[in-house]
Amino acid sequence: MKNIDSYTHTRGESIYLDDIPLVQGTLYAAVFGSPVAHGKIKNLDLSAAQSAQGVVRVFTHKDIPGQNQIGGIIHDEKLLAEDEVHYNGMPVAMVVAESQEAAYAAVKMIKIEIDPLPIVTDPREAQQLGLLSVPARTFKLGETASAFSFCKYVIEGIAETNGQEHLYIETQGAYVLPKENGHLFVYSSTQGPTAVQRHMSHVLGLPMHQIEVDVTRLGGGFGGKEDQATPWAIFCALAAFHLKRPVKYSLHRMEDMRMTGKRNPYSSDFKIGLNEDLMIVAYEADYYQNSGAAADLSPAILERTLFHSNNSYFIPNVRTTAYCCKTNLPPNTAFRGFGGPQAMFVIEAAIVKAAEIIGVSPEAIQKKNLLKTGDEFPYGQKAQSEAVPCWEKSEDIYEVEKIKKDIALFNASNILFKKGYSYMPICFGISFTKTLMNQARALVHIYTDGSVVVSTGAVEMGQGVNTKMLQVAAAVFSIDSSRLKINSTNTYRIANTSPSAASATADLNGMAVKIACETILERLKEFVANDFKCNAADVSIEKENVIVRGEKVMPWNELITKCYVNRVSLSEHAHYATPEIHFDGVKEKGHPFAYHVYGTAITIATVDCIRGTYEIDAVKLVHDFGSSMNPIVDKGQIEGGLVQGIGWMTMEEIIYDKEGKLRSGALSTYKVPDIYSVPKDISLHFLETNNDNLAIFRSKAVGEPPLMYGIGTYFALRNAVKAFNPESTIGFSAPMTPEKVLMGLYDRNNVSNKNI
Ligand code: MOS
C-alpha cells in the first residue's frame, strides 16, 4: 500500500498544527527564556510587557494552579522558573497577546536581574562535582578484571559524540481550545499525547478526563517530541484555563533550537582486550552522558546505552558504567536511537583503535566477533541473531574484495583525493526498555455502509505508521483499502497511550488493531455460520466476499448490513501487551526486548585532501526486515535514518560556549544534510528472515536502527584521512566536520608522511 498521506502531502493539503483553521478570539503565547545559564533570580520586571500594546496577560509560576512540575522520569523540572534558572532559554515567564508579533515584542520588554552561579557544560566535570541526575548504573557479564590479564592485546581510549538537533520541519507547538465545564481541547504536535495530558493535568490541577489531546500528524519528531512537546501545550493550556480563550503557540525555529534539548552528547572511556585470534575477550566502558539541566528522558536513554554497549558483537566479559551528568544546558532528550548510537560509536572506535595497534583491518575483528544465535547479551537475554547472515550477504552481493581493490588502486594513483571504506554492523533491541510501556490499544468501528474507521495510540510523524495500521485492518478483514480510514490520535478515543517511540509503535498498535479486527471478524463469521447452519470455521472473508464452504454467498456490504439489522456489534476496542519481556533493574538482567534488528552497512567515502571536504560515494546495506509488510515505507525509513545518521557523524555540530549559550542556534550556523549530501549510491538489500518474532506480521521495526548505519561514515572518512596521512593522530570525536578532516590530514605530530 502506498503511504496514505502521499496524496495530500504532495499537494500541500495535509494538515499540520499551523494549518488548523483558527477559532475567533484566538490569542498567541510567547515564552521569555532565561538569558543566562545558571543563577538566582533577583528581580523580574514585567511592567513594560504587561502594558505593551496587544498584551492580554503575562504569566509566571505564580499563576500555576496545580504543581509547577513537568519532570517525566524524576520530578526535577519546573515548567516556569521560580528562584533559580538552570539553562539559557529556561522559561521564566509567558506573554499572551492578541497577535504573535505583539507577544514576541512584549517578551523583549521583560527585564530580569540574575545573580550568576557557576556554569557547568562538560559532563565529566559534572560527574567530578557529583552532579548526577540519577545514580550511576553498571551492567556486567563475566569478570573483566581477570579476563584482561589473559588478553594478548589490551587497548584503551576515549570516544566522543556530540549532540544533534532534531530539526523536525514542524517546530514545537500547540493550540488549546477551552470548551464547556473546564474541558480543554488540545491540539499538540506531540509523539506522546498521554504525556501531554498527564503533565497538563498535574500543572493545572485537573483530572485527566478534562483534557482531550488530539494529534493528526507531526511534521517530524525523531524523539524531540516524545517528552518535549509537553511544555508548549501546557503553556497554551495555562493561558486558556485563566483567560477562557483559545491560545496558540507555534515556536519560531530559533526559539525551538535555543529552548529545547537535543541528542545527549557523550564522552566515553573504553578498554578492549583481545586474544591472539582476534576474539574480543573483555570490554569495559564508562559513559559520561550530558543530560542537561533536568533528567527528562536521560536516565532511560542512559539505560539503552548500556543495552547497546556491545553493538552486534558477542563479548564474554563486559563491565559498562553510565553516568547521567547534570549540566547547565537545555535538558537533552530522546533522539532516534535513544542512547544506542552513542554506545555503538564507542565500541566501533575501540575496535578500530585495536585494529590499528594490532596491525589488522577492523573488519577482521568485527567479523570474528559477530553475535550468533544463543549468545548472551550483558543484560542476560540470548540473541536470536541475524548478524552473520547480514554480514555475509553484504560481502557476497556487494563484491567487497573488488571494492577494496578499487580503493587501493585509487589511493595509489591519487595524491589529492583519497578514499576510505568501513563496515558497520548494527544490532538494535526492539521494545521500550521500561516493560510497562509495551502496551497499546486500538478501536475499530465498521459503519453500516461497510466502511471502517481505525483509531490507535500511534502518532503519525512521517514514518508511515498509519499506513501500516490500515494494512493490518485490510489484511484481517480482507477488504479493499479504500474502505478504510484512520482517525486522528485522540486521548478520548484511545486512553493511556505510550509515546510513539522506541521503534515499537507499529508493532504495539498494529497488534492491537489486529486483535480488534480479529474479534469482530469472529463475530461476523459466527453470524454467517448461524445463518447458513454451519461452523464458523467453514466461513471466511476473501477479497470482499463471504465464502461458505468454498462458495461466495454475499459481498462484504451485505454482510455488514445484515449484521447490523440483527444487532451484531460492529465495533471493538482491543488491548495488546508484549508477552515474554521483563527486566530486573536491580540485578540488571532480564529479557527486555521482543527481538533485535540486525544489518550491515558498507560505506565508501572520498576526501578532498586540499580542502578537507568529502563526499559519500556509496552506502551498501543489507538490512534484516523479517518480512517487510510495506517495502516502500520501510525503504524510506532506511534512507532517511541513514542520512540523518550521516548528518550526526559529519556536518551537524552543536556548539555551546562556556557560558552555556548556543552558538549554533540557526540554520546559518547549524548544517544538516541536504539533497547534495545524500550518498550518490544507496543500495539496499532486503534480507528476508523468518525467525519467529513478535513483530507485526513478522515485519520488523524499522524506525531507529538505520540511523546507526551512519556511524560507518565516520570511520570511512577517518580511513581516507589515514590513507593520506597514515600517522595522523585523528581520534574518535564525532562529528567529522571538514575542519576536523583538514586538521587530521595535516596533523604534523609525525612528519614522516611524504604527502604533507
Ligand atoms: Mo524515540 S528516540 O524512542 O522518541
Coordinates of N, CA and C in Angstrom, one line a residue, residues 472-649:
V472 N -3.0 -3.6 8.3 CA -3.3 -4.6 9.2 C -4.8 -4.9 9.2
A473 N -5.6 -3.8 9.2 CA -7.1 -4.0 9.2 C -7.5 -4.6 7.9
A474 N -6.9 -4.1 6.8 CA -7.3 -4.6 5.4 C -7.0 -6.1 5.3
A475 N -5.9 -6.5 5.9 CA -5.5 -7.9 5.8 C -6.4 -8.8 6.6
V476 N -6.7 -8.4 7.8 CA -7.6 -9.2 8.6 C -9.0 -9.4 8.0
F477 N -9.5 -8.2 7.6 CA -10.9 -8.3 7.1 C -10.9 -8.8 5.6
S478 N -9.8 -8.7 5.0 CA -9.7 -9.0 3.5 C -10.6 -8.1 2.7
I479 N -10.5 -6.8 3.0 CA -11.3 -5.8 2.3 C -10.3 -4.8 1.6
D480 N -10.9 -4.1 0.7 CA -10.1 -3.1 -0.1 C -9.7 -1.9 0.8
S481 N -8.5 -1.4 0.6 CA -8.0 -0.3 1.4 C -8.9 1.0 1.3
S482 N -9.6 1.1 0.2 CA -10.4 2.3 0.0 C -11.6 2.3 1.0
R483 N -11.9 1.2 1.7 CA -12.9 1.2 2.7 C -12.4 1.7 4.0
L484 N -11.1 1.9 4.1 CA -10.5 2.1 5.5 C -10.1 3.6 5.6
K485 N -10.3 4.0 6.9 CA -9.9 5.4 7.2 C -9.3 5.3 8.6
I486 N -8.2 6.1 8.8 CA -7.6 6.2 10.1 C -8.0 7.5 10.8
N487 N -8.3 7.4 12.0 CA -8.7 8.6 12.8 C -7.5 9.3 13.3
S488 N -7.6 10.5 13.7 CA -6.5 11.2 14.5 C -6.3 10.5 15.8
T489 N -5.1 10.7 16.3 CA -4.8 10.1 17.6 C -5.4 11.0 18.7
N490 N -6.3 10.4 19.5 CA -7.0 11.2 20.4 C -7.2 10.5 21.8
T491 N -6.9 11.2 22.9 CA -6.9 10.6 24.2 C -8.3 10.3 24.7
Y492 N -9.3 10.8 24.0 CA -10.7 10.4 24.4 C -11.0 9.0 23.7
R493 N -10.5 8.8 22.5 CA -10.7 7.5 21.8 C -9.8 6.4 22.3
I494 N -8.6 6.7 22.5 CA -7.6 5.8 23.0 C -6.9 6.3 24.2
A495 N -7.0 5.7 25.3 CA -6.5 6.2 26.6 C -5.1 5.6 26.9
N496 N -4.4 6.4 27.7 CA -3.2 5.9 28.3 C -2.2 5.3 27.3
T497 N -2.0 6.1 26.3 CA -1.1 5.7 25.2 C 0.4 5.8 25.6
S498 N 1.2 4.9 25.1 CA 2.7 5.1 25.2 C 3.0 6.0 24.1
P499 N 4.1 6.7 24.3 CA 4.5 7.6 23.2 C 4.9 6.8 21.9
S500 N 4.7 7.4 20.8 CA 5.2 6.8 19.6 C 6.7 6.9 19.5
A501 N 7.4 5.9 19.9 CA 8.8 5.9 20.2 C 9.3 4.5 20.3
A502 N 10.7 4.4 20.4 CA 11.3 3.1 20.6 C 11.2 2.2 19.5
S503 N 10.9 2.7 18.3 CA 10.6 1.9 17.1 C 9.5 0.9 17.2
A504 N 8.8 1.0 18.3 CA 7.8 -0.1 18.7 C 6.4 0.2 18.3
T505 N 6.1 1.4 17.7 CA 4.8 1.9 17.5 C 3.9 1.0 16.6
A506 N 4.5 0.6 15.5 CA 3.7 -0.2 14.5 C 3.5 -1.6 15.1
D507 N 4.5 -2.1 15.9 CA 4.3 -3.4 16.5 C 3.2 -3.4 17.5
L508 N 3.3 -2.5 18.5 CA 2.3 -2.4 19.6 C 0.9 -2.1 19.1
N509 N 0.8 -1.0 18.4 CA -0.5 -0.6 17.9 C -1.1 -1.5 16.8
G510 N -0.2 -2.0 16.0 CA -0.6 -2.9 15.0 C -1.2 -4.2 15.5
M511 N -0.5 -4.7 16.6 CA -1.1 -5.9 17.3 C -2.5 -5.6 17.8
A512 N -2.6 -4.4 18.4 CA -3.9 -4.1 19.0 C -5.0 -4.0 17.9
V513 N -4.6 -3.4 16.7 CA -5.6 -3.4 15.6 C -5.9 -4.8 15.1
K514 N -4.9 -5.6 15.1 CA -5.1 -7.0 14.6 C -6.1 -7.7 15.6
I515 N -5.9 -7.5 16.9 CA -6.8 -8.2 17.8 C -8.2 -7.7 17.7
A516 N -8.4 -6.4 17.6 CA -9.7 -5.8 17.5 C -10.4 -6.3 16.2
C517 N -9.7 -6.3 15.1 CA -10.3 -6.7 13.8 C -10.6 -8.2 13.9
E518 N -9.7 -9.0 14.5 CA -10.0 -10.5 14.5 C -11.2 -10.8 15.4
T519 N -11.4 -10.0 16.5 CA -12.5 -10.2 17.3 C -13.8 -9.9 16.6
I520 N -13.8 -8.8 15.8 CA -15.0 -8.5 15.1 C -15.3 -9.6 14.0
L521 N -14.2 -10.0 13.3 CA -14.3 -11.0 12.3 C -14.9 -12.3 12.8
E522 N -14.5 -12.7 14.0 CA -15.1 -13.9 14.6 C -16.6 -13.7 14.8
R523 N -17.0 -12.6 15.2 CA -18.4 -12.3 15.4 C -19.2 -12.4 14.0
L524 N -18.5 -11.8 13.0 CA -19.2 -11.8 11.7 C -19.3 -13.3 11.2
K525 N -18.2 -14.0 11.4 CA -18.3 -15.4 11.0 C -19.3 -16.2 11.7
E526 N -19.4 -16.0 13.0 CA -20.4 -16.7 13.8 C -21.9 -16.4 13.3
F527 N -22.0 -15.1 13.0 CA -23.3 -14.7 12.4 C -23.7 -15.5 11.1
V528 N -22.7 -15.6 10.3 CA -22.9 -16.3 9.0 C -23.1 -17.8 9.2
A529 N -22.3 -18.3 10.1 CA -22.4 -19.7 10.4 C -23.8 -20.1 10.9
N530 N -24.4 -19.2 11.8 CA -25.7 -19.4 12.3 C -26.7 -19.4 11.1
D531 N -26.5 -18.4 10.3 CA -27.4 -18.1 9.1 C -27.4 -19.3 8.2
F532 N -26.2 -19.9 8.0 CA -26.1 -20.9 7.0 C -26.0 -22.3 7.6
K533 N -26.3 -22.4 8.9 CA -26.3 -23.6 9.6 C -25.0 -24.4 9.4
C534 N -23.9 -23.7 9.6 CA -22.6 -24.4 9.5 C -21.7 -24.0 10.7
N535 N -20.4 -24.4 10.7 CA -19.5 -23.9 11.7 C -18.8 -22.6 11.3
A536 N -18.4 -21.9 12.3 CA -17.7 -20.6 11.9 C -16.4 -20.9 11.1
A537 N -15.8 -22.1 11.4 CA -14.6 -22.5 10.7 C -14.8 -22.7 9.2
D538 N -16.1 -22.9 8.8 CA -16.4 -23.1 7.4 C -16.6 -21.7 6.7
V539 N -16.5 -20.6 7.4 CA -16.8 -19.3 6.9 C -15.5 -18.5 6.8
S540 N -15.3 -17.8 5.6 CA -14.2 -16.9 5.5 C -14.6 -15.7 4.7
I541 N -13.8 -14.7 4.9 CA -14.0 -13.5 4.0 C -12.8 -13.4 3.2
E542 N -13.0 -13.4 1.9 CA -11.8 -13.2 1.0 C -12.2 -12.2 -0.1
K543 N -11.3 -11.2 -0.1 CA -11.4 -10.1 -1.1 C -12.9 -9.6 -1.2
E544 N -13.4 -9.2 -0.1 CA -14.7 -8.5 0.0 C -15.8 -9.5 -0.2
N545 N -15.6 -10.8 -0.2 CA -16.7 -11.7 -0.3 C -16.8 -12.7 0.8
V546 N -18.0 -13.0 1.2 CA -18.1 -14.0 2.3 C -18.2 -15.4 1.6
I547 N -17.3 -16.3 2.1 CA -17.2 -17.6 1.4 C -17.7 -18.6 2.5
V548 N -18.6 -19.5 2.1 CA -19.0 -20.6 2.9 C -18.7 -21.9 2.2
R549 N -17.9 -22.7 2.8 CA -17.5 -24.0 2.2 C -17.2 -23.8 0.7
G550 N -16.3 -22.8 0.5 CA -15.8 -22.6 -0.9 C -16.7 -21.8 -1.8
E551 N -17.9 -21.4 -1.3 CA -18.8 -20.7 -2.3 C -19.0 -19.3 -1.8
K552 N -19.0 -18.4 -2.8 CA -19.4 -17.0 -2.4 C -20.8 -16.9 -2.1
V553 N -21.1 -16.4 -0.9 CA -22.6 -16.3 -0.5 C -23.1 -14.9 -0.5
M554 N -22.2 -13.9 -0.2 CA -22.6 -12.5 -0.2 C -21.4 -11.6 -0.2
P555 N -21.6 -10.4 -0.7 CA -20.4 -9.4 -0.6 C -20.4 -8.8 0.8
W556 N -19.2 -8.2 1.1 CA -18.9 -7.6 2.4 C -20.1 -6.6 2.9
N557 N -20.5 -5.7 2.0 CA -21.5 -4.8 2.3 C -22.8 -5.4 2.9
E558 N -23.2 -6.4 2.2 CA -24.4 -7.1 2.6 C -24.3 -7.8 3.9
L559 N -23.1 -8.4 4.1 CA -22.9 -9.0 5.4 C -23.0 -8.0 6.6
I560 N -22.4 -6.8 6.3 CA -22.4 -5.8 7.4 C -23.8 -5.3 7.7
T561 N -24.5 -5.0 6.6 CA -25.9 -4.6 6.8 C -26.7 -5.7 7.5
K562 N -26.6 -6.9 7.2 CA -27.3 -8.0 7.8 C -26.9 -8.0 9.3
C563 N -25.6 -7.9 9.6 CA -25.2 -8.0 11.0 C -25.8 -6.8 11.8
Y564 N -25.8 -5.7 11.2 CA -26.4 -4.5 11.9 C -27.9 -4.7 12.2
V565 N -28.6 -5.2 11.2 CA -30.0 -5.4 11.3 C -30.3 -6.5 12.4
N566 N -29.4 -7.4 12.5 CA -29.5 -8.5 13.5 C -28.8 -8.1 14.9
R567 N -28.5 -6.8 15.0 CA -27.9 -6.3 16.2 C -26.6 -7.0 16.7
V568 N -25.8 -7.3 15.7 CA -24.4 -7.8 16.0 C -23.5 -6.6 16.1
S569 N -22.7 -6.6 17.2 CA -21.8 -5.4 17.4 C -20.7 -5.3 16.3
L570 N -20.6 -4.1 15.7 CA -19.6 -3.9 14.6 C -18.4 -3.1 15.1
S571 N -18.3 -3.0 16.4 CA -17.2 -2.2 17.0 C -16.4 -3.1 18.0
E572 N -15.1 -2.7 18.1 CA -14.3 -3.4 19.1 C -13.1 -2.5 19.6
H573 N -12.9 -2.6 20.9 CA -11.7 -1.9 21.5 C -10.8 -3.0 22.0
A574 N -9.5 -3.0 21.5 CA -8.6 -4.1 21.9 C -7.4 -3.6 22.6
H575 N -6.8 -4.5 23.4 CA -5.6 -4.2 24.2 C -4.5 -5.2 23.8
Y576 N -3.3 -4.7 23.7 CA -2.1 -5.6 23.4 C -1.0 -5.3 24.4
A577 N -0.4 -6.3 25.0 CA 0.8 -6.1 25.8 C 1.8 -7.1 25.3
T578 N 3.0 -6.7 25.0 CA 4.0 -7.6 24.5 C 4.3 -8.7 25.5
P579 N 4.2 -10.0 25.1 CA 4.5 -11.1 26.0 C 6.0 -11.3 26.2
E580 N 6.4 -12.1 27.1 CA 7.7 -12.6 27.3 C 8.8 -11.6 27.8
I581 N 8.5 -10.3 27.7 CA 9.6 -9.4 28.1 C 9.5 -9.0 29.6
H582 N 10.7 -8.8 30.2 CA 10.8 -8.5 31.6 C 12.2 -8.0 31.8
F583 N 12.4 -7.2 32.8 CA 13.8 -6.8 33.2 C 13.8 -6.4 34.7
D584 N 14.9 -6.9 35.3 CA 15.1 -6.6 36.7 C 16.2 -5.5 36.9
G585 N 15.7 -4.4 37.2 CA 16.6 -3.2 37.3 C 17.6 -3.2 38.5
V586 N 17.4 -4.2 39.4 CA 18.4 -4.3 40.5 C 19.5 -5.2 40.1
K587 N 19.1 -6.4 39.5 CA 20.2 -7.3 39.0 C 20.7 -6.9 37.7
E588 N 20.0 -6.0 37.0 CA 20.4 -5.5 35.6 C 20.4 -6.7 34.7
K589 N 19.5 -7.6 34.9 CA 19.4 -8.8 34.0 C 17.9 -9.0 33.6
G590 N 17.7 -9.6 32.5 CA 16.3 -10.0 32.1 C 16.2 -10.2 30.6
H591 N 15.0 -10.0 30.1 CA 14.8 -10.2 28.7 C 14.0 -9.0 28.2
P592 N 14.6 -7.9 28.0 CA 13.9 -6.6 27.8 C 13.3 -6.5 26.4
F593 N 13.9 -7.2 25.4 CA 13.5 -6.9 24.1 C 12.6 -8.0 23.4
A594 N 11.6 -7.6 22.7 CA 10.8 -8.6 22.0 C 11.7 -9.3 20.9
Y595 N 12.6 -8.5 20.3 CA 13.5 -9.1 19.3 C 14.6 -8.0 19.0
H596 N 15.5 -8.4 18.2 CA 16.5 -7.4 17.8 C 16.5 -7.3 16.2
V597 N 16.9 -6.1 15.8 CA 17.0 -5.9 14.3 C 18.5 -5.8 14.0
Y598 N 18.9 -6.5 12.9 CA 20.3 -6.5 12.5 C 20.5 -5.9 11.1
G599 N 21.8 -5.7 10.8 CA 22.1 -5.2 9.5 C 23.5 -4.9 9.3
T600 N 24.0 -4.6 8.1 CA 25.4 -4.3 7.8 C 25.4 -3.2 6.8
A601 N 26.3 -2.2 7.0 CA 26.5 -1.1 6.0 C 27.9 -1.1 5.6
I602 N 28.1 -1.0 4.3 CA 29.5 -0.8 3.8 C 29.5 0.6 3.2
T603 N 30.4 1.5 3.7 CA 30.4 2.9 3.3 C 31.7 3.2 2.6
I604 N 31.6 3.9 1.5 CA 32.8 4.3 0.8 C 32.7 5.8 0.7
A605 N 33.8 6.5 1.0 CA 33.8 8.0 1.0 C 35.1 8.4 0.4
T606 N 35.0 9.6 -0.2 CA 36.2 10.3 -0.9 C 36.5 11.6 -0.2
V607 N 37.7 11.8 0.2 CA 38.1 13.1 0.8 C 39.0 13.9 -0.1
D608 N 38.6 15.2 -0.2 CA 39.5 16.1 -1.0 C 40.6 16.6 0.0
C609 N 41.8 16.2 -0.3 CA 42.9 16.4 0.6 C 43.5 17.8 0.6
I610 N 43.0 18.6 -0.2 CA 43.4 20.0 -0.1 C 42.4 20.8 0.7
R611 N 41.1 20.5 0.5 CA 40.1 21.3 1.2 C 39.5 20.7 2.4
G612 N 39.7 19.4 2.6 CA 39.1 18.7 3.8 C 37.6 18.4 3.6
T613 N 37.1 18.7 2.4 CA 35.7 18.4 2.1 C 35.6 16.9 1.7
Y614 N 34.4 16.4 1.6 CA 34.3 15.0 1.3 C 33.0 14.7 0.6
E615 N 32.9 13.5 0.0 CA 31.6 13.0 -0.5 C 31.5 11.6 0.0
I616 N 30.2 11.2 0.2 CA 30.0 9.8 0.5 C 29.6 9.2 -0.9
D617 N 30.5 8.3 -1.4 CA 30.3 7.7 -2.7 C 29.1 6.7 -2.6
A618 N 29.1 5.9 -1.6 CA 28.1 4.8 -1.6 C 27.9 4.3 -0.2
V619 N 26.7 3.9 0.1 CA 26.4 3.1 1.3 C 25.6 1.9 0.8
K620 N 26.2 0.7 1.1 CA 25.6 -0.5 0.6 C 25.1 -1.3 1.8
L621 N 23.8 -1.5 1.8 CA 23.2 -2.1 3.0 C 22.6 -3.4 2.8
V622 N 22.7 -4.2 3.8 CA 21.9 -5.4 4.0 C 21.1 -5.3 5.3
H623 N 19.8 -5.2 5.2 CA 19.0 -5.0 6.4 C 18.0 -6.1 6.6
D624 N 18.0 -6.5 7.9 CA 17.1 -7.6 8.3 C 15.7 -7.0 8.6
F625 N 14.8 -7.2 7.6 CA 13.4 -6.7 7.8 C 12.5 -7.8 8.3
G626 N 13.0 -9.0 8.6 CA 12.0 -10.0 8.9 C 11.3 -10.2 7.6
S627 N 10.0 -9.9 7.5 CA 9.3 -9.9 6.3 C 8.5 -8.6 6.1
S628 N 9.1 -7.7 5.4 CA 8.5 -6.3 5.3 C 7.1 -6.3 4.9
M629 N 6.2 -5.6 5.7 CA 4.8 -5.5 5.3 C 4.6 -4.3 4.3
N630 N 5.6 -3.4 4.2 CA 5.5 -2.3 3.3 C 6.9 -1.9 2.9
P631 N 7.4 -2.5 1.8 CA 8.8 -2.2 1.4 C 9.0 -0.7 1.0
I632 N 7.9 0.0 0.5 CA 8.1 1.4 0.1 C 8.4 2.2 1.3
V633 N 7.5 2.0 2.3 CA 7.6 2.8 3.6 C 8.9 2.4 4.3
D634 N 9.2 1.2 4.3 CA 10.4 0.7 5.0 C 11.7 1.2 4.3
K635 N 11.7 1.3 3.0 CA 12.9 1.8 2.3 C 13.1 3.3 2.7
G636 N 12.0 4.0 2.7 CA 12.0 5.4 3.1 C 12.6 5.6 4.5
Q637 N 12.2 4.7 5.4 CA 12.8 4.8 6.8 C 14.3 4.5 6.8
I638 N 14.7 3.6 6.0 CA 16.1 3.2 5.9 C 16.9 4.4 5.4
E639 N 16.5 4.9 4.2 CA 17.2 6.0 3.6 C 17.2 7.2 4.5
G640 N 16.1 7.6 5.1 CA 16.0 8.8 6.0 C 16.9 8.6 7.2
G641 N 16.8 7.4 7.8 CA 17.6 7.2 9.0 C 19.1 7.2 8.7
L642 N 19.5 6.6 7.6 CA 20.9 6.6 7.2 C 21.4 8.1 7.1
V643 N 20.6 8.9 6.3 CA 21.1 10.2 6.0 C 21.1 11.0 7.3
Q644 N 20.2 10.8 8.2 CA 20.2 11.5 9.5 C 21.4 11.1 10.3
G645 N 21.7 9.8 10.3 CA 22.9 9.3 11.0 C 24.2 9.9 10.4
I646 N 24.2 10.0 9.1 CA 25.4 10.6 8.4 C 25.5 12.1 8.8
G647 N 24.4 12.8 8.9 CA 24.4 14.2 9.4 C 25.1 14.3 10.8
W648 N 24.6 13.4 11.7 CA 25.1 13.4 13.1 C 26.6 13.2 13.1
M649 N 27.1 12.3 12.2 CA 28.5 11.9 12.2 C 29.4 12.8 11.4

